[in-house]
Amino acid sequence: MPKDPDNALQAGPRHVAIIMDGNGRWAQARGRPRLFGHHAGARRVREVVEACPRLGIKYLTIFAFSTENWKRTQVEVAGLMSLFRRYIVKETNTLKNNGIRVRFIGDRVRLDAKLTELMDTLERETQDNDLVHLTVALNYGGRDEVARATKRLARDVAEGVLRPEDVDEETLPKYLDTRVLPDPDLVIRTSGEARISNFLLWQSAYSEYEFIDTLWPDFTAAELERLCLNYGSRERRFGAVPA
Ligand code: IPE
Ligand code: IPE
Ligand code: MG
């Protein structure tokens, strides 16, 4: 661990992505329904976002709902969708006044019109902010994103806008939902599961990972700071030999 914490934070991650997992187990441990855990989880987001400027995090991306989460019960899915709507309404002013620019990634087609309207408004209301770029992955799946990107890319080829021989690894990211974002430096997953569950597959090819046991509703800014300091002491090699 580096000795000077301020220096260590300067070497901290610029883009942190979080798989916010464990809400269900947190609720279960308290004998409460899963949605109770989702509400507690949503309340953790504000503290984490607000800690970002101090920790040198410019981009924060959070996984809120995956393309696979539709497999859950209708009650849970409907409860989550209602939570997202309420969360956006409740947090819009705070996000706007605190310099947070919000973006959503994922496929909006399956989301209801009321929710996508709120998402559009929040993006528009915060589009001039630049302190922290918060990206919410909602109905997001890495494979689905690559498939949708490939569809758009294929259309450009068919229309003669793009030549197949010009397609390289710089091309596809321009078609991904994340096209304006840098790749994540650090991906955190809470709740003890060591898998990525279809999150940012292309973008996290060289990310550092932290799999921690904390359940998402118990996650704090202090724990984020610890993980950022830990990141500062790691050596990223990107395939090269150590300097
Ligand atoms: C993460 O918590 C939130 C979503 C996937 C929407 P879970 O609901 O997956 O909680 P566990 O994994 O069942 O504890
Ligand atoms: C990943 O968590 C998705 C989100 C955190 C939104 P899951 O709980 O859905 O992942 P699995 O099912 O354990 O892989
Ligand atoms: Mg889970």
PDB file of C-alpha atoms and ligand atoms in Angstrom:
ATOM      1  CA  MET A   1       0.000   0.000   0.000  1.00  0.00           C
ATOM      2  CA  PRO A   2       1.485   3.431  -0.907  1.00  0.00           C
ATOM      3  CA  LYS A   3       2.391   5.597   2.108  1.00  0.00           C
ATOM      4  CA  ASP A   4       0.805   8.891   1.074  1.00  0.00           C
ATOM      5  CA  PRO A   5      -2.974   8.406   0.747  1.00  0.00           C
ATOM      6  CA  ASP A   6      -3.408  11.628  -1.270  1.00  0.00           C
ATOM      7  CA  ASN A   7      -0.899  10.466  -3.837  1.00  0.00           C
ATOM      8  CA  ALA A   8      -2.467   7.057  -3.867  1.00  0.00           C
ATOM      9  CA  LEU A   9      -5.851   8.603  -4.640  1.00  0.00           C
ATOM     10  CA  GLN A  10      -4.311  10.604  -7.495  1.00  0.00           C
ATOM     11  CA  ALA A  11      -3.259   7.256  -8.911  1.00  0.00           C
ATOM     12  CA  GLY A  12      -6.786   6.001  -8.283  1.00  0.00           C
ATOM     13  CA  PRO A  13      -9.300   4.843 -10.854  1.00  0.00           C
ATOM     14  CA  ARG A  14     -10.847   7.472 -13.126  1.00  0.00           C
ATOM     15  CA  HIS A  15     -13.719   5.209 -14.151  1.00  0.00           C
ATOM     16  CA  VAL A  16     -15.260   2.858 -11.577  1.00  0.00           C
ATOM     17  CA  ALA A  17     -18.016   0.436 -12.556  1.00  0.00           C
ATOM     18  CA  ILE A  18     -20.079  -1.343  -9.899  1.00  0.00           C
ATOM     19  CA  ILE A  19     -22.198  -4.487 -10.041  1.00  0.00           C
ATOM     20  CA  MET A  20     -24.531  -3.639  -7.165  1.00  0.00           C
ATOM     21  CA  ASP A  21     -25.405  -7.146  -5.987  1.00  0.00           C
ATOM     22  CA  GLY A  22     -26.823  -8.650  -2.803  1.00  0.00           C
ATOM     23  CA  ASN A  23     -30.017  -6.659  -2.187  1.00  0.00           C
ATOM     24  CA  GLY A  24     -32.144  -9.817  -2.047  1.00  0.00           C
ATOM     25  CA  ARG A  25     -29.914 -11.581   0.472  1.00  0.00           C
ATOM     26  CA  TRP A  26     -29.706  -8.423   2.584  1.00  0.00           C
ATOM     27  CA  ALA A  27     -33.506  -8.329   2.808  1.00  0.00           C
ATOM     28  CA  GLN A  28     -33.761 -12.074   3.378  1.00  0.00           C
ATOM     29  CA  ALA A  29     -31.365 -11.834   6.322  1.00  0.00           C
ATOM     30  CA  ARG A  30     -33.848  -9.408   7.874  1.00  0.00           C
ATOM     31  CA  GLY A  31     -36.885 -11.548   7.086  1.00  0.00           C
ATOM     32  CA  ARG A  32     -38.156  -8.938   4.627  1.00  0.00           C
ATOM     33  CA  PRO A  33     -39.248  -9.151   0.960  1.00  0.00           C
ATOM     34  CA  ARG A  34     -36.604  -8.718  -1.754  1.00  0.00           C
ATOM     35  CA  LEU A  35     -37.936  -5.280  -2.699  1.00  0.00           C
ATOM     36  CA  PHE A  36     -37.097  -4.021   0.769  1.00  0.00           C
ATOM     37  CA  GLY A  37     -33.479  -4.776  -0.120  1.00  0.00           C
ATOM     38  CA  HIS A  38     -33.754  -3.005  -3.478  1.00  0.00           C
ATOM     39  CA  HIS A  39     -35.037   0.132  -1.760  1.00  0.00           C
ATOM     40  CA  ALA A  40     -32.182   0.003   0.764  1.00  0.00           C
ATOM     41  CA  GLY A  41     -29.758  -0.519  -2.131  1.00  0.00           C
ATOM     42  CA  ALA A  42     -31.068   2.488  -4.047  1.00  0.00           C
ATOM     43  CA  ARG A  43     -30.496   4.641  -0.962  1.00  0.00           C
ATOM     44  CA  ARG A  44     -26.760   3.763  -1.001  1.00  0.00           C
ATOM     45  CA  VAL A  45     -26.233   5.260  -4.435  1.00  0.00           C
ATOM     46  CA  ARG A  46     -26.271   8.919  -3.362  1.00  0.00           C
ATOM     47  CA  GLU A  47     -23.405   8.568  -0.855  1.00  0.00           C
ATOM     48  CA  VAL A  48     -21.309   6.693  -3.389  1.00  0.00           C
ATOM     49  CA  VAL A  49     -21.912   9.285  -6.131  1.00  0.00           C
ATOM     50  CA  GLU A  50     -21.146  12.139  -3.754  1.00  0.00           C
ATOM     51  CA  ALA A  51     -17.824  10.565  -2.739  1.00  0.00           C
ATOM     52  CA  CYS A  52     -16.569  10.450  -6.327  1.00  0.00           C
ATOM     53  CA  PRO A  53     -15.062  13.958  -6.702  1.00  0.00           C
ATOM     54  CA  ARG A  54     -12.995  13.520  -3.515  1.00  0.00           C
ATOM     55  CA  LEU A  55     -11.750  10.131  -4.705  1.00  0.00           C
ATOM     56  CA  GLY A  56     -10.825  11.440  -8.153  1.00  0.00           C
ATOM     57  CA  ILE A  57     -13.528   9.337  -9.838  1.00  0.00           C
ATOM     58  CA  LYS A  58     -14.764  11.151 -12.918  1.00  0.00           C
ATOM     59  CA  TYR A  59     -16.901   8.313 -14.310  1.00  0.00           C
ATOM     60  CA  LEU A  60     -19.109   6.019 -12.243  1.00  0.00           C
ATOM     61  CA  THR A  61     -21.129   3.307 -13.953  1.00  0.00           C
ATOM     62  CA  ILE A  62     -23.659   1.273 -11.975  1.00  0.00           C
ATOM     63  CA  PHE A  63     -25.474  -1.911 -12.968  1.00  0.00           C
ATOM     64  CA  ALA A  64     -29.123  -1.479 -11.965  1.00  0.00           C
ATOM     65  CA  PHE A  65     -30.981  -4.082 -14.059  1.00  0.00           C
ATOM     66  CA  SER A  66     -29.664  -6.694 -16.471  1.00  0.00           C
ATOM     67  CA  THR A  67     -31.231  -8.110 -19.632  1.00  0.00           C
ATOM     68  CA  GLU A  68     -31.453 -11.368 -17.647  1.00  0.00           C
ATOM     69  CA  ASN A  69     -33.270  -9.835 -14.665  1.00  0.00           C
ATOM     70  CA  TRP A  70     -36.603 -10.111 -16.539  1.00  0.00           C
ATOM     71  CA  LYS A  71     -36.500 -13.770 -15.488  1.00  0.00           C
ATOM     72  CA  ARG A  72     -37.435 -12.724 -11.929  1.00  0.00           C
ATOM     73  CA  THR A  73     -41.019 -12.759 -10.652  1.00  0.00           C
ATOM     74  CA  GLN A  74     -43.440 -10.233 -12.067  1.00  0.00           C
ATOM     75  CA  VAL A  75     -43.767  -8.707  -8.587  1.00  0.00           C
ATOM     76  CA  GLU A  76     -40.019  -8.112  -8.295  1.00  0.00           C
ATOM     77  CA  VAL A  77     -39.643  -6.772 -11.847  1.00  0.00           C
ATOM     78  CA  ALA A  78     -42.613  -4.417 -11.490  1.00  0.00           C
ATOM     79  CA  GLY A  79     -41.331  -3.291  -8.085  1.00  0.00           C
ATOM     80  CA  LEU A  80     -37.896  -2.536  -9.525  1.00  0.00           C
ATOM     81  CA  MET A  81     -39.365  -0.569 -12.457  1.00  0.00           C
ATOM     82  CA  SER A  82     -41.473   1.448 -10.047  1.00  0.00           C
ATOM     83  CA  LEU A  83     -38.391   2.027  -7.864  1.00  0.00           C
ATOM     84  CA  PHE A  84     -36.423   3.321 -10.877  1.00  0.00           C
ATOM     85  CA  ARG A  85     -39.221   5.753 -11.743  1.00  0.00           C
ATOM     86  CA  ARG A  86     -39.491   7.010  -8.188  1.00  0.00           C
ATOM     87  CA  TYR A  87     -35.725   7.231  -7.794  1.00  0.00           C
ATOM     88  CA  ILE A  88     -35.352   9.401 -10.896  1.00  0.00           C
ATOM     89  CA  VAL A  89     -38.145  11.754  -9.800  1.00  0.00           C
ATOM     90  CA  LYS A  90     -36.708  12.036  -6.296  1.00  0.00           C
ATOM     91  CA  GLU A  91     -33.041  12.491  -7.253  1.00  0.00           C
ATOM     92  CA  THR A  92     -33.236  14.703 -10.351  1.00  0.00           C
ATOM     93  CA  ASN A  93     -32.760  18.035  -8.564  1.00  0.00           C
ATOM     94  CA  THR A  94     -29.937  16.815  -6.329  1.00  0.00           C
ATOM     95  CA  LEU A  95     -28.076  15.299  -9.271  1.00  0.00           C
ATOM     96  CA  LYS A  96     -28.589  18.415 -11.338  1.00  0.00           C
ATOM     97  CA  ASN A  97     -27.460  20.797  -8.581  1.00  0.00           C
ATOM     98  CA  ASN A  98     -24.461  18.651  -7.631  1.00  0.00           C
ATOM     99  CA  GLY A  99     -22.850  18.704 -11.070  1.00  0.00           C
ATOM    100  CA  ILE A 100     -23.667  15.079 -11.939  1.00  0.00           C
ATOM    101  CA  ARG A 101     -24.221  14.256 -15.589  1.00  0.00           C
ATOM    102  CA  VAL A 102     -26.444  11.189 -15.902  1.00  0.00           C
ATOM    103  CA  ARG A 103     -26.583   8.802 -18.840  1.00  0.00           C
ATOM    104  CA  PHE A 104     -28.361   5.475 -19.290  1.00  0.00           C
ATOM    105  CA  ILE A 105     -27.018   2.493 -21.185  1.00  0.00           C
ATOM    106  CA  GLY A 106     -28.947  -0.614 -22.192  1.00  0.00           C
ATOM    107  CA  ASP A 107     -31.864  -1.370 -24.474  1.00  0.00           C
ATOM    108  CA  ARG A 108     -34.775   0.992 -23.868  1.00  0.00           C
ATOM    109  CA  VAL A 109     -37.161  -0.846 -26.184  1.00  0.00           C
ATOM    110  CA  ARG A 110     -38.496  -3.166 -23.481  1.00  0.00           C
ATOM    111  CA  LEU A 111     -38.875  -0.416 -20.856  1.00  0.00           C
ATOM    112  CA  ASP A 112     -42.218   1.311 -20.374  1.00  0.00           C
ATOM    113  CA  ALA A 113     -42.789   4.745 -21.899  1.00  0.00           C
ATOM    114  CA  LYS A 114     -43.221   6.535 -18.580  1.00  0.00           C
ATOM    115  CA  LEU A 115     -39.795   5.314 -17.428  1.00  0.00           C
ATOM    116  CA  THR A 116     -37.971   6.120 -20.680  1.00  0.00           C
ATOM    117  CA  GLU A 117     -39.514   9.572 -20.613  1.00  0.00           C
ATOM    118  CA  LEU A 118     -38.083  10.154 -17.125  1.00  0.00           C
ATOM    119  CA  MET A 119     -34.701   8.789 -18.269  1.00  0.00           C
ATOM    120  CA  ASP A 120     -34.665  11.164 -21.253  1.00  0.00           C
ATOM    121  CA  THR A 121     -35.574  14.113 -19.044  1.00  0.00           C
ATOM    122  CA  LEU A 122     -32.867  13.317 -16.484  1.00  0.00           C
ATOM    123  CA  GLU A 123     -30.255  13.024 -19.245  1.00  0.00           C
ATOM    124  CA  ARG A 124     -31.385  16.315 -20.731  1.00  0.00           C
ATOM    125  CA  GLU A 125     -31.595  18.144 -17.387  1.00  0.00           C
ATOM    126  CA  THR A 126     -28.032  17.149 -16.469  1.00  0.00           C
ATOM    127  CA  GLN A 127     -26.372  17.356 -19.879  1.00  0.00           C
ATOM    128  CA  ASP A 128     -24.365  20.496 -19.049  1.00  0.00           C
ATOM    129  CA  ASN A 129     -22.866  18.982 -15.877  1.00  0.00           C
ATOM    130  CA  ASP A 130     -19.304  17.719 -15.880  1.00  0.00           C
ATOM    131  CA  LEU A 131     -18.191  17.074 -12.287  1.00  0.00           C
ATOM    132  CA  VAL A 132     -19.037  13.366 -12.312  1.00  0.00           C
ATOM    133  CA  HIS A 133     -20.421  11.317 -15.200  1.00  0.00           C
ATOM    134  CA  LEU A 134     -22.875   8.797 -13.741  1.00  0.00           C
ATOM    135  CA  THR A 135     -23.975   6.053 -16.103  1.00  0.00           C
ATOM    136  CA  VAL A 136     -26.832   3.782 -15.107  1.00  0.00           C
ATOM    137  CA  ALA A 137     -27.016   0.414 -16.846  1.00  0.00           C
ATOM    138  CA  LEU A 138     -30.725  -0.386 -17.071  1.00  0.00           C
ATOM    139  CA  ASN A 139     -31.929  -3.348 -19.113  1.00  0.00           C
ATOM    140  CA  TYR A 140     -28.261  -3.690 -19.975  1.00  0.00           C
ATOM    141  CA  GLY A 141     -26.431  -6.827 -21.089  1.00  0.00           C
ATOM    142  CA  GLY A 142     -22.939  -6.865 -22.594  1.00  0.00           C
ATOM    143  CA  ARG A 143     -23.873  -9.437 -25.241  1.00  0.00           C
ATOM    144  CA  ASP A 144     -27.077  -7.596 -26.104  1.00  0.00           C
ATOM    145  CA  GLU A 145     -25.086  -4.356 -26.422  1.00  0.00           C
ATOM    146  CA  VAL A 146     -22.547  -5.968 -28.769  1.00  0.00           C
ATOM    147  CA  ALA A 147     -25.374  -7.502 -30.827  1.00  0.00           C
ATOM    148  CA  ARG A 148     -27.149  -4.139 -31.140  1.00  0.00           C
ATOM    149  CA  ALA A 149     -23.860  -2.434 -32.009  1.00  0.00           C
ATOM    150  CA  THR A 150     -23.129  -5.046 -34.665  1.00  0.00           C
ATOM    151  CA  LYS A 151     -26.562  -4.519 -36.176  1.00  0.00           C
ATOM    152  CA  ARG A 152     -25.892  -0.781 -36.532  1.00  0.00           C
ATOM    153  CA  LEU A 153     -22.421  -1.444 -37.892  1.00  0.00           C
ATOM    154  CA  ALA A 154     -23.810  -3.919 -40.456  1.00  0.00           C
ATOM    155  CA  ARG A 155     -26.345  -1.309 -41.542  1.00  0.00           C
ATOM    156  CA  ASP A 156     -23.559   1.210 -42.136  1.00  0.00           C
ATOM    157  CA  VAL A 157     -21.702  -1.369 -44.229  1.00  0.00           C
ATOM    158  CA  ALA A 158     -24.869  -2.131 -46.219  1.00  0.00           C
ATOM    159  CA  GLU A 159     -25.402   1.581 -46.822  1.00  0.00           C
ATOM    160  CA  GLY A 160     -21.797   2.054 -47.932  1.00  0.00           C
ATOM    161  CA  VAL A 161     -20.903   4.352 -44.998  1.00  0.00           C
ATOM    162  CA  LEU A 162     -18.329   1.845 -43.707  1.00  0.00           C
ATOM    163  CA  ARG A 163     -16.026  -0.535 -45.611  1.00  0.00           C
ATOM    164  CA  PRO A 164     -15.601  -4.043 -44.098  1.00  0.00           C
ATOM    165  CA  GLU A 165     -11.801  -3.787 -44.541  1.00  0.00           C
ATOM    166  CA  ASP A 166     -11.813  -0.676 -42.305  1.00  0.00           C
ATOM    167  CA  VAL A 167     -13.413  -2.488 -39.363  1.00  0.00           C
ATOM    168  CA  ASP A 168     -10.895  -2.924 -36.529  1.00  0.00           C
ATOM    169  CA  GLU A 169     -10.983  -2.843 -32.731  1.00  0.00           C
ATOM    170  CA  GLU A 170     -11.440   0.928 -32.750  1.00  0.00           C
ATOM    171  CA  THR A 171     -14.606   0.589 -34.832  1.00  0.00           C
ATOM    172  CA  LEU A 172     -16.966  -1.477 -32.678  1.00  0.00           C
ATOM    173  CA  PRO A 173     -16.682   0.717 -29.530  1.00  0.00           C
ATOM    174  CA  LYS A 174     -18.030   3.613 -31.586  1.00  0.00           C
ATOM    175  CA  TYR A 175     -21.286   1.645 -31.953  1.00  0.00           C
ATOM    176  CA  LEU A 176     -21.570   0.575 -28.298  1.00  0.00           C
ATOM    177  CA  ASP A 177     -23.888   2.332 -25.818  1.00  0.00           C
ATOM    178  CA  THR A 178     -20.740   3.459 -23.983  1.00  0.00           C
ATOM    179  CA  ARG A 179     -19.210   5.189 -27.012  1.00  0.00           C
ATOM    180  CA  VAL A 180     -18.580   8.480 -25.176  1.00  0.00           C
ATOM    181  CA  LEU A 181     -17.131   6.825 -22.049  1.00  0.00           C
ATOM    182  CA  PRO A 182     -13.596   5.650 -21.307  1.00  0.00           C
ATOM    183  CA  ASP A 183     -13.175   1.962 -20.413  1.00  0.00           C
ATOM    184  CA  PRO A 184     -13.604   1.199 -16.693  1.00  0.00           C
ATOM    185  CA  ASP A 185     -10.349   1.084 -14.733  1.00  0.00           C
ATOM    186  CA  LEU A 186     -11.884  -0.747 -11.796  1.00  0.00           C
ATOM    187  CA  VAL A 187     -14.928  -3.024 -11.686  1.00  0.00           C
ATOM    188  CA  ILE A 188     -16.348  -3.777  -8.235  1.00  0.00           C
ATOM    189  CA  ARG A 189     -18.854  -6.524  -7.494  1.00  0.00           C
ATOM    190  CA  THR A 190     -20.459  -6.731  -4.084  1.00  0.00           C
ATOM    191  CA  SER A 191     -22.073  -9.758  -2.367  1.00  0.00           C
ATOM    192  CA  GLY A 192     -19.291 -12.313  -2.723  1.00  0.00           C
ATOM    193  CA  GLU A 193     -20.097 -13.553  -6.226  1.00  0.00           C
ATOM    194  CA  ALA A 194     -17.015 -13.730  -8.455  1.00  0.00           C
ATOM    195  CA  ARG A 195     -18.642 -13.364 -11.870  1.00  0.00           C
ATOM    196  CA  ILE A 196     -19.406 -10.475 -14.167  1.00  0.00           C
ATOM    197  CA  SER A 197     -22.953 -11.476 -15.187  1.00  0.00           C
ATOM    198  CA  ASN A 198     -22.831  -9.904 -18.665  1.00  0.00           C
ATOM    199  CA  PHE A 199     -21.621  -6.465 -17.511  1.00  0.00           C
ATOM    200  CA  LEU A 200     -19.423  -4.318 -19.819  1.00  0.00           C
ATOM    201  CA  LEU A 201     -17.926  -7.330 -21.583  1.00  0.00           C
ATOM    202  CA  TRP A 202     -16.026  -5.458 -24.291  1.00  0.00           C
ATOM    203  CA  GLN A 203     -15.107  -2.465 -22.133  1.00  0.00           C
ATOM    204  CA  SER A 204     -13.623  -4.327 -19.169  1.00  0.00           C
ATOM    205  CA  ALA A 205     -11.094  -6.400 -21.134  1.00  0.00           C
ATOM    206  CA  TYR A 206      -8.250  -4.831 -19.122  1.00  0.00           C
ATOM    207  CA  SER A 207     -10.068  -3.581 -16.020  1.00  0.00           C
ATOM    208  CA  GLU A 208      -8.948  -4.434 -12.526  1.00  0.00           C
ATOM    209  CA  TYR A 209     -11.561  -6.364 -10.513  1.00  0.00           C
ATOM    210  CA  GLU A 210     -12.579  -6.291  -6.861  1.00  0.00           C
ATOM    211  CA  PHE A 211     -15.003  -8.946  -5.657  1.00  0.00           C
ATOM    212  CA  ILE A 212     -16.011  -8.044  -2.127  1.00  0.00           C
ATOM    213  CA  ASP A 213     -18.287  -9.797   0.370  1.00  0.00           C
ATOM    214  CA  THR A 214     -20.245  -6.688   1.433  1.00  0.00           C
ATOM    215  CA  LEU A 215     -23.880  -6.796   0.325  1.00  0.00           C
ATOM    216  CA  TRP A 216     -24.773  -3.718  -1.733  1.00  0.00           C
ATOM    217  CA  PRO A 217     -27.116  -2.117   0.888  1.00  0.00           C
ATOM    218  CA  ASP A 218     -24.153  -2.156   3.327  1.00  0.00           C
ATOM    219  CA  PHE A 219     -21.659  -0.601   0.898  1.00  0.00           C
ATOM    220  CA  THR A 220     -20.234   2.778   1.976  1.00  0.00           C
ATOM    221  CA  ALA A 221     -18.067   5.601   0.640  1.00  0.00           C
ATOM    222  CA  ALA A 222     -15.377   4.469   3.102  1.00  0.00           C
ATOM    223  CA  GLU A 223     -15.251   1.057   1.463  1.00  0.00           C
ATOM    224  CA  LEU A 224     -15.081   2.654  -1.980  1.00  0.00           C
ATOM    225  CA  GLU A 225     -12.146   4.731  -0.773  1.00  0.00           C
ATOM    226  CA  ARG A 226     -10.364   1.619   0.465  1.00  0.00           C
ATOM    227  CA  LEU A 227     -10.827  -0.053  -2.921  1.00  0.00           C
ATOM    228  CA  CYS A 228      -9.572   3.055  -4.739  1.00  0.00           C
ATOM    229  CA  LEU A 229      -6.441   3.111  -2.576  1.00  0.00           C
ATOM    230  CA  ASN A 230      -5.920  -0.559  -3.245  1.00  0.00           C
ATOM    231  CA  TYR A 231      -6.249   0.099  -6.975  1.00  0.00           C
ATOM    232  CA  GLY A 232      -3.527   2.777  -6.720  1.00  0.00           C
ATOM    233  CA  SER A 233      -1.109   0.148  -5.480  1.00  0.00           C
ATOM    234  CA  ARG A 234      -1.756  -2.310  -8.307  1.00  0.00           C
ATOM    235  CA  GLU A 235       0.315  -2.527 -11.438  1.00  0.00           C
ATOM    236  CA  ARG A 236      -1.594  -2.644 -14.698  1.00  0.00           C
ATOM    237  CA  ARG A 237       0.488  -4.205 -17.443  1.00  0.00           C
ATOM    238  CA  PHE A 238      -1.826  -4.370 -20.467  1.00  0.00           C
ATOM    239  CA  GLY A 239       0.139  -7.346 -21.748  1.00  0.00           C
ATOM    240  CA  ALA A 240       3.562  -5.699 -21.538  1.00  0.00           C
ATOM    241  CA  VAL A 241       6.430  -6.595 -19.185  1.00  0.00           C
ATOM    242  CA  PRO A 242       6.735  -4.576 -15.948  1.00  0.00           C
ATOM    243  CA  ALA A 243       8.523  -1.220 -16.361  1.00  0.00           C
TER     244      ALA A 243
HETATM  245  C1  IPE B   1     -28.884  -6.844  -7.126  1.00  0.00           C
HETATM  246  O1  IPE B   1     -29.340  -7.554  -6.007  1.00  0.00           O
HETATM  247  C2  IPE B   1     -29.964  -5.972  -7.731  1.00  0.00           C
HETATM  248  C3  IPE B   1     -30.486  -6.474  -9.022  1.00  0.00           C
HETATM  249  C4  IPE B   1     -30.017  -7.487  -9.683  1.00  0.00           C
HETATM  250  C5  IPE B   1     -31.608  -5.742  -9.591  1.00  0.00           C
HETATM  251  P1  IPE B   1     -30.029  -8.974  -6.150  1.00  0.00           P
HETATM  252  O2  IPE B   1     -31.502  -8.776  -6.269  1.00  0.00           O
HETATM  253  O3  IPE B   1     -29.430  -9.771  -7.252  1.00  0.00           O
HETATM  254  O4  IPE B   1     -29.685  -9.624  -4.738  1.00  0.00           O
HETATM  255  P2  IPE B   1     -29.283 -11.125  -4.453  1.00  0.00           P
HETATM  256  O5  IPE B   1     -28.128 -11.448  -5.354  1.00  0.00           O
HETATM  257  O6  IPE B   1     -30.469 -11.970  -4.758  1.00  0.00           O
HETATM  258  O7  IPE B   1     -28.904 -11.136  -3.020  1.00  0.00           O
HETATM  259  C1  IPE B   2     -26.164  -8.701 -11.802  1.00  0.00           C
HETATM  260  O1  IPE B   2     -26.660  -9.299 -10.647  1.00  0.00           O
HETATM  261  C2  IPE B   2     -27.087  -7.641 -12.290  1.00  0.00           C
HETATM  262  C3  IPE B   2     -27.205  -6.444 -11.456  1.00  0.00           C
HETATM  263  C4  IPE B   2     -26.516  -6.191 -10.371  1.00  0.00           C
HETATM  264  C5  IPE B   2     -28.169  -5.473 -11.913  1.00  0.00           C
HETATM  265  P1  IPE B   2     -27.523 -10.643 -10.684  1.00  0.00           P
HETATM  266  O2  IPE B   2     -27.869 -10.958  -9.292  1.00  0.00           O
HETATM  267  O3  IPE B   2     -28.646 -10.496 -11.637  1.00  0.00           O
HETATM  268  O4  IPE B   2     -26.494 -11.694 -11.294  1.00  0.00           O
HETATM  269  P2  IPE B   2     -26.467 -13.273 -11.169  1.00  0.00           P
HETATM  270  O5  IPE B   2     -27.837 -13.764 -11.536  1.00  0.00           O
HETATM  271  O6  IPE B   2     -26.141 -13.607  -9.746  1.00  0.00           O
HETATM  272  O7  IPE B   2     -25.390 -13.717 -12.101  1.00  0.00           O
HETATM  273 MG    MG B   3     -27.871 -11.043  -7.335  1.00  0.00          MG
END
